[in-house]
PDB file of C-alpha atoms in Angstrom:
ATOM      1  CA  UNK A   5      -8.076  -3.148   5.951  1.00 71.00           C
ATOM      2  CA  UNK A   6      -6.992  -6.260   7.814  1.00 77.00           C
ATOM      3  CA  UNK A   7      -4.049  -6.963  10.011  1.00 83.00           C
ATOM      4  CA  UNK A   8      -2.565 -10.420  10.382  1.00 79.00           C
ATOM      5  CA  UNK A   9      -2.786 -12.634  13.458  1.00 83.00           C
ATOM      6  CA  UNK A  10       0.454 -11.061  14.723  1.00 90.00           C
ATOM      7  CA  UNK A  11      -0.258  -7.312  14.593  1.00 92.00           C
ATOM      8  CA  UNK A  12       2.588  -6.691  16.981  1.00 95.00           C
ATOM      9  CA  UNK A  13       4.997  -7.446  14.073  1.00 96.00           C
ATOM     10  CA  UNK A  14       3.611  -4.423  12.134  1.00 97.00           C
ATOM     11  CA  UNK A  15       5.108  -0.963  12.530  1.00 97.00           C
ATOM     12  CA  UNK A  16       3.296   1.925  10.873  1.00 98.00           C
ATOM     13  CA  UNK A  17       4.685   5.484  10.692  1.00 98.00           C
ATOM     14  CA  UNK A  18       2.853   8.818  10.801  1.00 98.00           C
ATOM     15  CA  UNK A  19       0.596  10.205   8.059  1.00 98.00           C
ATOM     16  CA  UNK A  20      -0.104   6.823   6.508  1.00 98.00           C
ATOM     17  CA  UNK A  21      -3.313   6.385   4.488  1.00 98.00           C
ATOM     18  CA  UNK A  22      -4.501   2.747   3.973  1.00 98.00           C
ATOM     19  CA  UNK A  23      -7.341   2.187   1.514  1.00 97.00           C
ATOM     20  CA  UNK A  24     -10.073  -0.458   1.920  1.00 97.00           C
ATOM     21  CA  UNK A  25      -9.160  -4.055   1.228  1.00 97.00           C
ATOM     22  CA  UNK A  26      -5.508  -3.708   2.102  1.00 97.00           C
ATOM     23  CA  UNK A  27      -4.086  -6.642   4.150  1.00 96.00           C
ATOM     24  CA  UNK A  28      -0.900  -7.026   6.142  1.00 97.00           C
ATOM     25  CA  UNK A  29       0.305 -10.607   6.375  1.00 96.00           C
ATOM     26  CA  UNK A  30       3.076 -11.357   8.971  1.00 96.00           C
ATOM     27  CA  UNK A  31       3.385 -15.183   8.511  1.00 94.00           C
ATOM     28  CA  UNK A  32       3.722 -17.803   5.832  1.00 91.00           C
ATOM     29  CA  UNK A  33       1.024 -20.443   6.081  1.00 85.00           C
ATOM     30  CA  UNK A  34       2.527 -22.635   3.361  1.00 88.00           C
ATOM     31  CA  UNK A  35       4.642 -24.501   5.959  1.00 86.00           C
ATOM     32  CA  UNK A  36       1.576 -26.510   6.820  1.00 85.00           C
ATOM     33  CA  UNK A  37       2.229 -28.861   3.883  1.00 84.00           C
ATOM     34  CA  UNK A  38       5.572 -29.811   5.407  1.00 84.00           C
ATOM     35  CA  UNK A  39       4.264 -30.547   8.909  1.00 76.00           C
ATOM     36  CA  UNK A  40       2.612 -33.876   8.077  1.00 76.00           C
ATOM     37  CA  UNK A  41       6.035 -35.461   7.513  1.00 75.00           C
ATOM     38  CA  UNK A  42       7.677 -33.514  10.365  1.00 76.00           C
ATOM     39  CA  UNK A  43       9.976 -31.872   7.833  1.00 77.00           C
ATOM     40  CA  UNK A  44       9.356 -28.446   9.446  1.00 79.00           C
ATOM     41  CA  UNK A  45       8.427 -28.073  13.068  1.00 80.00           C
ATOM     42  CA  UNK A  46       7.255 -24.550  13.498  1.00 83.00           C
ATOM     43  CA  UNK A  47       5.989 -21.528  11.590  1.00 87.00           C
ATOM     44  CA  UNK A  48       7.568 -18.713   9.624  1.00 91.00           C
ATOM     45  CA  UNK A  49       6.998 -15.054  10.674  1.00 95.00           C
ATOM     46  CA  UNK A  50       8.352 -11.710   9.645  1.00 96.00           C
ATOM     47  CA  UNK A  51       7.971  -8.028  10.414  1.00 97.00           C
ATOM     48  CA  UNK A  52       6.366  -5.340   8.270  1.00 98.00           C
ATOM     49  CA  UNK A  53       7.672  -1.794   8.657  1.00 98.00           C
ATOM     50  CA  UNK A  54       5.924   1.151   6.979  1.00 98.00           C
ATOM     51  CA  UNK A  55       7.614   4.588   7.005  1.00 98.00           C
ATOM     52  CA  UNK A  56       6.016   8.041   7.279  1.00 98.00           C
ATOM     53  CA  UNK A  57       3.760   9.649   4.608  1.00 98.00           C
ATOM     54  CA  UNK A  58       2.812   6.469   2.778  1.00 98.00           C
ATOM     55  CA  UNK A  59      -0.374   5.922   0.730  1.00 98.00           C
ATOM     56  CA  UNK A  60      -1.785   2.470  -0.026  1.00 98.00           C
ATOM     57  CA  UNK A  61      -4.256   2.154  -2.875  1.00 98.00           C
ATOM     58  CA  UNK A  62      -7.224  -0.171  -2.594  1.00 98.00           C
ATOM     59  CA  UNK A  63      -6.742  -3.955  -2.193  1.00 98.00           C
ATOM     60  CA  UNK A  64      -2.984  -4.099  -1.558  1.00 98.00           C
ATOM     61  CA  UNK A  65      -1.376  -7.188  -0.033  1.00 98.00           C
ATOM     62  CA  UNK A  66       1.685  -6.485   2.141  1.00 98.00           C
ATOM     63  CA  UNK A  67       3.670  -9.633   2.950  1.00 97.00           C
ATOM     64  CA  UNK A  68       6.066 -10.386   5.805  1.00 97.00           C
ATOM     65  CA  UNK A  69       9.680  -9.226   5.747  1.00 97.00           C
ATOM     66  CA  UNK A  70       8.655  -5.961   3.981  1.00 98.00           C
ATOM     67  CA  UNK A  71       9.996  -2.507   4.639  1.00 98.00           C
ATOM     68  CA  UNK A  72       8.512   0.529   2.886  1.00 98.00           C
ATOM     69  CA  UNK A  73      10.388   3.800   3.180  1.00 98.00           C
ATOM     70  CA  UNK A  74       9.085   7.298   3.770  1.00 98.00           C
ATOM     71  CA  UNK A  75       7.071   9.257   1.178  1.00 98.00           C
ATOM     72  CA  UNK A  76       5.893   6.286  -0.897  1.00 98.00           C
ATOM     73  CA  UNK A  77       2.800   5.458  -2.861  1.00 98.00           C
ATOM     74  CA  UNK A  78       1.612   1.831  -3.245  1.00 98.00           C
ATOM     75  CA  UNK A  79      -0.562   1.300  -6.260  1.00 98.00           C
ATOM     76  CA  UNK A  80      -3.957  -0.414  -6.035  1.00 98.00           C
ATOM     77  CA  UNK A  81      -3.885  -4.220  -6.063  1.00 98.00           C
ATOM     78  CA  UNK A  82      -0.148  -4.477  -5.460  1.00 98.00           C
ATOM     79  CA  UNK A  83       1.447  -7.531  -3.823  1.00 98.00           C
ATOM     80  CA  UNK A  84       4.343  -6.083  -1.878  1.00 98.00           C
ATOM     81  CA  UNK A  85       7.290  -7.992  -0.442  1.00 98.00           C
ATOM     82  CA  UNK A  86      10.815  -6.793   0.098  1.00 98.00           C
ATOM     83  CA  UNK A  87      12.637  -3.561   0.893  1.00 98.00           C
ATOM     84  CA  UNK A  88      11.628  -0.329  -0.854  1.00 98.00           C
ATOM     85  CA  UNK A  89      13.479   2.966  -0.604  1.00 98.00           C
ATOM     86  CA  UNK A  90      12.129   6.388   0.376  1.00 98.00           C
ATOM     87  CA  UNK A  91      10.334   8.437  -2.282  1.00 98.00           C
ATOM     88  CA  UNK A  92       9.165   5.514  -4.355  1.00 98.00           C
ATOM     89  CA  UNK A  93       6.015   4.778  -6.363  1.00 98.00           C
ATOM     90  CA  UNK A  94       5.504   1.025  -6.070  1.00 98.00           C
ATOM     91  CA  UNK A  95       3.037  -1.184  -7.856  1.00 97.00           C
ATOM     92  CA  UNK A  96       2.428  -4.529  -9.512  1.00 98.00           C
ATOM     93  CA  UNK A  97       2.449  -8.270  -8.717  1.00 97.00           C
ATOM     94  CA  UNK A  98       5.135  -8.637  -7.677  1.00 97.00           C
ATOM     95  CA  UNK A  99       5.407  -4.974  -6.710  1.00 98.00           C
ATOM     96  CA  UNK A 100       8.396  -3.038  -7.948  1.00 98.00           C
ATOM     97  CA  UNK A 101       9.543   0.609  -7.934  1.00 98.00           C
ATOM     98  CA  UNK A 102       8.260   2.262 -11.094  1.00 98.00           C
ATOM     99  CA  UNK A 103       9.233   5.903 -10.427  1.00 97.00           C
ATOM    100  CA  UNK A 104      10.071   8.459  -7.849  1.00 98.00           C
ATOM    101  CA  UNK A 105       7.284  10.294  -5.994  1.00 97.00           C
ATOM    102  CA  UNK A 106       8.595  13.560  -7.492  1.00 97.00           C
ATOM    103  CA  UNK A 107       7.684  12.246 -10.962  1.00 97.00           C
ATOM    104  CA  UNK A 108       4.249  11.222  -9.734  1.00 96.00           C
ATOM    105  CA  UNK A 109       3.734  14.667  -8.296  1.00 96.00           C
ATOM    106  CA  UNK A 110       4.605  16.286 -11.623  1.00 97.00           C
ATOM    107  CA  UNK A 111       2.255  13.899 -13.514  1.00 96.00           C
ATOM    108  CA  UNK A 112      -0.610  14.580 -11.097  1.00 95.00           C
ATOM    109  CA  UNK A 113      -0.216  18.365 -11.374  1.00 95.00           C
ATOM    110  CA  UNK A 114      -0.550  18.043 -15.182  1.00 95.00           C
ATOM    111  CA  UNK A 115      -3.440  15.583 -15.120  1.00 95.00           C
ATOM    112  CA  UNK A 116      -6.570  16.958 -16.897  1.00 94.00           C
ATOM    113  CA  UNK A 117      -8.658  15.263 -14.192  1.00 93.00           C
ATOM    114  CA  UNK A 118      -7.169  17.340 -11.426  1.00 95.00           C
ATOM    115  CA  UNK A 119      -9.985  19.328  -9.732  1.00 95.00           C
ATOM    116  CA  UNK A 120      -9.274  21.662  -6.882  1.00 94.00           C
ATOM    117  CA  UNK A 121     -11.737  20.513  -4.167  1.00 94.00           C
ATOM    118  CA  UNK A 122      -9.822  21.327  -0.988  1.00 94.00           C
ATOM    119  CA  UNK A 123     -11.919  23.350   1.442  1.00 95.00           C
ATOM    120  CA  UNK A 124     -15.164  22.652  -0.309  1.00 95.00           C
ATOM    121  CA  UNK A 125     -18.196  20.866   1.131  1.00 96.00           C
ATOM    122  CA  UNK A 126     -19.148  17.524  -0.359  1.00 96.00           C
ATOM    123  CA  UNK A 127     -22.017  19.086  -2.287  1.00 96.00           C
ATOM    124  CA  UNK A 128     -19.768  21.901  -3.621  1.00 96.00           C
ATOM    125  CA  UNK A 129     -17.076  19.385  -4.636  1.00 96.00           C
ATOM    126  CA  UNK A 130     -19.676  17.239  -6.497  1.00 95.00           C
ATOM    127  CA  UNK A 131     -20.944  20.291  -8.335  1.00 95.00           C
ATOM    128  CA  UNK A 132     -17.449  21.367  -9.314  1.00 95.00           C
ATOM    129  CA  UNK A 133     -16.567  17.841 -10.505  1.00 95.00           C
ATOM    130  CA  UNK A 134     -19.769  17.636 -12.549  1.00 95.00           C
ATOM    131  CA  UNK A 135     -18.976  21.001 -14.089  1.00 94.00           C
ATOM    132  CA  UNK A 136     -15.375  20.019 -14.811  1.00 95.00           C
ATOM    133  CA  UNK A 137     -16.551  16.951 -16.750  1.00 95.00           C
ATOM    134  CA  UNK A 138     -19.514  18.660 -18.421  1.00 93.00           C
ATOM    135  CA  UNK A 139     -22.181  16.805 -16.438  1.00 94.00           C
ATOM    136  CA  UNK A 140     -24.950  19.216 -15.547  1.00 77.00           C
TER     137      UNK A 140
END
């Protein structure tokens, strides 16, 4: 996980899980090509606001001027910019809302790969996962 050179422009709520490789970018470096001719004298910045109970999959890129509501899931590898409402599953490049989190919950509960590992030690969980998939 990496935060931009302006981490003070990033607001993160409670119960947020950020997977490895996710980056938060609070500026637009492309203005450099316009500086040589003095067409733009300055830099572009923007805030990032993350609500409560948000999960980021691996290797997401969150760009400036982005707001993500509460209770959202961001899919792995997504490039996110814009405003996203509460209770959204968001993924893609560019990222978009693909379903409500209530639909994701229903799909996960019916997934044949769901293995109840809560409360187990790592060794117990590995053994249960192996058994579930017929790997002995």
